[in-house]
mmCIF file of C-alpha atoms in Angstrom:
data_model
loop_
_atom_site.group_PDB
_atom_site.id
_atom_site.type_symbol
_atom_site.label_atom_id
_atom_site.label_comp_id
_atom_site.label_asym_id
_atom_site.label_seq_id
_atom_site.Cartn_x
_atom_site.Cartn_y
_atom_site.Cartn_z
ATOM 1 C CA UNK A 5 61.243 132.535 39.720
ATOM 2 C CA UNK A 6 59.623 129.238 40.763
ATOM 3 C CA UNK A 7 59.248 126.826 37.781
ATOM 4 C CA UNK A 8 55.997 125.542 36.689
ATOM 5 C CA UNK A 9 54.912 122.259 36.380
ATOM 6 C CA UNK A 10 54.536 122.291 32.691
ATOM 7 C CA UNK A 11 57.871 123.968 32.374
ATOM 8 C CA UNK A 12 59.404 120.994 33.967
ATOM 9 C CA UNK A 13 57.685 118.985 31.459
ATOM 10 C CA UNK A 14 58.958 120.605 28.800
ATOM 11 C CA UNK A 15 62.007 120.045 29.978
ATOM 12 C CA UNK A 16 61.721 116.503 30.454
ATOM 13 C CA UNK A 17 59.895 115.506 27.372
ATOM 14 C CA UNK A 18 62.785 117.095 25.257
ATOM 15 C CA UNK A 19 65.448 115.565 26.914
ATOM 16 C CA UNK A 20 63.387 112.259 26.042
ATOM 17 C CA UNK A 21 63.528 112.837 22.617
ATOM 18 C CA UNK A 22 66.701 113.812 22.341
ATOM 19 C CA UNK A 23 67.120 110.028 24.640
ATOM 20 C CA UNK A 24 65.573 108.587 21.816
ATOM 21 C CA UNK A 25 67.286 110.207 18.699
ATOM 22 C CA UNK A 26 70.670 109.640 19.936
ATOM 23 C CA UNK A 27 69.898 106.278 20.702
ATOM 24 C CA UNK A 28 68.218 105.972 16.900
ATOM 25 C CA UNK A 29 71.033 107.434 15.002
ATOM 26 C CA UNK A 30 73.478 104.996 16.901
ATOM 27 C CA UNK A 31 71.821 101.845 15.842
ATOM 28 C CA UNK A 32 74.281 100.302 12.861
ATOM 29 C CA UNK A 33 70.680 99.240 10.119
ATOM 30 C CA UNK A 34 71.527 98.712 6.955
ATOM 31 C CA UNK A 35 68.269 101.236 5.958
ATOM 32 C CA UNK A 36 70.247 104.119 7.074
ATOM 33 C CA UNK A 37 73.130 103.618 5.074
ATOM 34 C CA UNK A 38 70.957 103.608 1.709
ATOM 35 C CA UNK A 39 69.859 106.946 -0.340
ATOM 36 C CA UNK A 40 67.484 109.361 2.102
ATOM 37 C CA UNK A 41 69.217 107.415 5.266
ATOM 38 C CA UNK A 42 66.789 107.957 7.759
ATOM 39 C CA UNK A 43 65.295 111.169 6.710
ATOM 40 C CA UNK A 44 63.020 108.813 4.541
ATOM 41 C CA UNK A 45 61.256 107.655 7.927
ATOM 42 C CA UNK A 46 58.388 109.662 8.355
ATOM 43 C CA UNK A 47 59.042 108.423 11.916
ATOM 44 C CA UNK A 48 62.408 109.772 12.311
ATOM 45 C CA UNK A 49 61.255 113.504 10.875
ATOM 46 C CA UNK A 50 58.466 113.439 13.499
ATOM 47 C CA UNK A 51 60.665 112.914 15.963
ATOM 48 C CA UNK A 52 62.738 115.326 14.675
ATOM 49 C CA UNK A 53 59.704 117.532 14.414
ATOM 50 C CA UNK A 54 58.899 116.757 18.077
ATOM 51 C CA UNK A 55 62.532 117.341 19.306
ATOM 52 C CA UNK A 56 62.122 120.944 17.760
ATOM 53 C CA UNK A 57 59.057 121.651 19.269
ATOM 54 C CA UNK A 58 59.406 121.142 22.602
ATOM 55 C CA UNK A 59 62.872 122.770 22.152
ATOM 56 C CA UNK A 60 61.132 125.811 20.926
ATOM 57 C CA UNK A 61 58.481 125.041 24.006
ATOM 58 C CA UNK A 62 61.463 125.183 26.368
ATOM 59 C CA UNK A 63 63.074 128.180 25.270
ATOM 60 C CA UNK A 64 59.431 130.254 25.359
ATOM 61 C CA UNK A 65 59.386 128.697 28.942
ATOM 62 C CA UNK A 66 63.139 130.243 29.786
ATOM 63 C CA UNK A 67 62.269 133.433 27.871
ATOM 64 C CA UNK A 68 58.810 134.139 29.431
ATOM 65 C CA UNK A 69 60.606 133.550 33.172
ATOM 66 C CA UNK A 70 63.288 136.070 32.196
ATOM 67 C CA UNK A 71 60.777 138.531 30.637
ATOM 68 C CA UNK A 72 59.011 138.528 33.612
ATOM 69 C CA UNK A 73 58.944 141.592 35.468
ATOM 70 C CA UNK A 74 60.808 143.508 32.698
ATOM 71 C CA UNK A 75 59.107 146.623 31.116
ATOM 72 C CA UNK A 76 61.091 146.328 27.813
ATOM 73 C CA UNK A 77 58.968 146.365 24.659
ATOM 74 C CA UNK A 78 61.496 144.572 22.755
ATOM 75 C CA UNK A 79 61.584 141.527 24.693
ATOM 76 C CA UNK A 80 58.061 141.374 25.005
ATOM 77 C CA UNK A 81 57.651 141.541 21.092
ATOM 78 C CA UNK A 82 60.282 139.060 20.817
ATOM 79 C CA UNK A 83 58.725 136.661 23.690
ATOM 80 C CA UNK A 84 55.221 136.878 21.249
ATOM 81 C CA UNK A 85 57.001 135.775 17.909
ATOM 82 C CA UNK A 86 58.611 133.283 19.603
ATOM 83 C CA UNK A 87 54.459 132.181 21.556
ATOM 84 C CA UNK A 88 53.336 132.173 17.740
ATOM 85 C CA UNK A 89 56.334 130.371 16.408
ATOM 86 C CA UNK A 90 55.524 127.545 19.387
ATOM 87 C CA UNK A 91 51.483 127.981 18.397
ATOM 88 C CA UNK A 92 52.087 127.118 14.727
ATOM 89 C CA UNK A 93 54.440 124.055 14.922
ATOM 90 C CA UNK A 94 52.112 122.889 17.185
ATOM 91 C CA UNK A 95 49.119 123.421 14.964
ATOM 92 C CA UNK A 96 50.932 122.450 11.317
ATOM 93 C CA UNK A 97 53.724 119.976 12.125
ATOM 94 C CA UNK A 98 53.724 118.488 15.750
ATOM 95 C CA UNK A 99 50.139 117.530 16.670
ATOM 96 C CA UNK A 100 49.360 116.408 13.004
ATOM 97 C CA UNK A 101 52.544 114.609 11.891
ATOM 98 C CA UNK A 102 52.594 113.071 15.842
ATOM 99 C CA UNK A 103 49.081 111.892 15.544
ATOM 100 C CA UNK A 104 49.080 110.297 11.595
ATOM 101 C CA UNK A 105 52.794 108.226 12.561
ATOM 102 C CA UNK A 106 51.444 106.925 16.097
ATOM 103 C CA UNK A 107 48.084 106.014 14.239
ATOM 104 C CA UNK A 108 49.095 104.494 11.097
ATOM 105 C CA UNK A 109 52.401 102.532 12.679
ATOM 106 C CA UNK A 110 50.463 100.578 14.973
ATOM 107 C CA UNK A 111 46.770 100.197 12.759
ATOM 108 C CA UNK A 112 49.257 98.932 10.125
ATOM 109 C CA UNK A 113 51.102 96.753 12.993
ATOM 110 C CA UNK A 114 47.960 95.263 14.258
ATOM 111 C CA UNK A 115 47.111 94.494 10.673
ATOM 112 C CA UNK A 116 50.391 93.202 9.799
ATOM 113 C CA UNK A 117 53.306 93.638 11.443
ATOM 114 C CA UNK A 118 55.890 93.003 8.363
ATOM 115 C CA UNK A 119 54.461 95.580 6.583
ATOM 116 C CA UNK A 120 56.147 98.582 8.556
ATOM 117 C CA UNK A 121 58.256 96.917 11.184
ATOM 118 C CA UNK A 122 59.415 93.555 10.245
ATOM 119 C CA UNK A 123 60.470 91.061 13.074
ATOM 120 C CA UNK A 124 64.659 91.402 11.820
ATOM 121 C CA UNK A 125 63.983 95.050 13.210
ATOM 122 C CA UNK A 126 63.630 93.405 16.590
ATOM 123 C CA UNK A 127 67.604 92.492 16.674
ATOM 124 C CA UNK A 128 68.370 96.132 15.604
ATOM 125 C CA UNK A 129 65.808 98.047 17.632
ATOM 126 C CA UNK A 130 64.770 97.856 21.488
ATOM 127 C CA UNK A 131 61.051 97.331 22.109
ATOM 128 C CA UNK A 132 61.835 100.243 24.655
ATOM 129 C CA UNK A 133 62.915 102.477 21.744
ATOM 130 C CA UNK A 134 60.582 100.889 19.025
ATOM 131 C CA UNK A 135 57.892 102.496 21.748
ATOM 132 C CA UNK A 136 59.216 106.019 22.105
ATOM 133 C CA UNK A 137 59.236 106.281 18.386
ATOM 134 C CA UNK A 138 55.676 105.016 18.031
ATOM 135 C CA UNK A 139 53.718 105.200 20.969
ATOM 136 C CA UNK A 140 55.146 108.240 23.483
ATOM 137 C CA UNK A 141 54.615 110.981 20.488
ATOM 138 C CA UNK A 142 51.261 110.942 21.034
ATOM 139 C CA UNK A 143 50.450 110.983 24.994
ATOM 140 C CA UNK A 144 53.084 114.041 24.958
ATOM 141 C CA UNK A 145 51.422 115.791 22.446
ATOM 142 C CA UNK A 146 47.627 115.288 24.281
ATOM 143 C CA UNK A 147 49.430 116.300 27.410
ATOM 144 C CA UNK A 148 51.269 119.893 25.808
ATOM 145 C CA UNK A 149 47.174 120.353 24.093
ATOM 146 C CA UNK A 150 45.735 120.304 27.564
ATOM 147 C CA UNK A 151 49.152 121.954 30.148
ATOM 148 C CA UNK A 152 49.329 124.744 27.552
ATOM 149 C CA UNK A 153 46.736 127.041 25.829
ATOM 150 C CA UNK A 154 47.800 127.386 21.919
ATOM 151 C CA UNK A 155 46.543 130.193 19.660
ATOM 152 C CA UNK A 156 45.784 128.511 16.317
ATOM 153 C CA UNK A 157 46.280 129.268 13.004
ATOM 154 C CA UNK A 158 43.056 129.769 10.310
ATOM 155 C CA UNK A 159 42.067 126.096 8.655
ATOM 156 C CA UNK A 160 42.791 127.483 5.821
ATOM 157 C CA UNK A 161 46.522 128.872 6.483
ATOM 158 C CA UNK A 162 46.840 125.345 8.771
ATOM 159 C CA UNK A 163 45.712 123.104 5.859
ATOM 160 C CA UNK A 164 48.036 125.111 3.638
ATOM 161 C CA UNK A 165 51.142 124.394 5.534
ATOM 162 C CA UNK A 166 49.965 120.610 6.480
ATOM 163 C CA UNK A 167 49.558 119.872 2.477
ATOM 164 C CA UNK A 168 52.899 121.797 1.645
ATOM 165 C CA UNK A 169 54.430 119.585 4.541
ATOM 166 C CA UNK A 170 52.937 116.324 3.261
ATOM 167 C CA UNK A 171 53.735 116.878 -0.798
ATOM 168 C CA UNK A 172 57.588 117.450 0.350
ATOM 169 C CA UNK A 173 57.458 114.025 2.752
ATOM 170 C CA UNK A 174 55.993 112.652 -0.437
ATOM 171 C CA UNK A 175 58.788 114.219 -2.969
#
């Protein structure tokens, strides 16, 4: 059972985020003690979003080395719910959601940074973490598109769940 490259960075990239959330949720802001606390940060769900992923990336990763070998139909059928599960998120939530936060946050920045990260953030948030909120999300996600092959779901079914997802951000 030798491990896989891309298993490894699995691993790796969801101990990162879970780096970076605990690190988040520690910081004393006077944003997360108002109504939505930091749920209302489309940043924070994506990371959230991310976190889950790659969690659910990790655990096809285990599951597909213990399968291995095994004639049991069960596990097999299990292993492929679990492959589509992976496929979706990374279809409808991750690679969208990723994408739209690390593009807007820093288009808006360059335009003006007070807009969506004023400079009194800077005594409450590390540049460090300020960048694996906003900038890491997206080289991950280009690097799980081309390390894994993803079956996708129709536009239509994808656009679906991408809309649903954005009208109840926006609610």
């Amino acid at each position: 059972m030798a491990l896989v490259p891309c298993q490894v960075l699995h691993a790796a990239i969801l101990l990162s985020y879970c780096s970076i959330l605990c690190n988040y949720k520690a910081i004393d802001m006077p944003a997360h003690q108002t109504y939505g606390g930091s749920w209302k940060f489309l940043t924070f769900i994506d990371l959230v979003i991310q976190a889950v992923f790659f969690g659910i990336c990790v655990l096809t990763d285990l599951s597909s080395l213990l399968t291995r070998g095994n004639d049991s139909q069960e596990q097999e059928r299990q292993l492929k719910k679990l492959i589509s599960l992976r496929d979706w998120m990374m279809a409808v939530l991750a690679f969208p959601v990723g994408v739209f936060v690390v593009t807007m946050f820093w288009s808006i920045y360059i335009y003006d940074r007070e807009l969506v990260y004023p400079k009194l953030l800077d005594n409450f948030i590390p540049a460090w973490l300020n960048h694996g909120m906003h900038t890491t999300v997206l080289p991950f996600v280009l690097i799980e598109m081309r390390t894994t092959h993803h079956q996708y779901p129709s536009r239509s079914c994808g656009l679906a769940a991408v809309c649903t997802f954005a009208v109840g951000y926006i609610l």
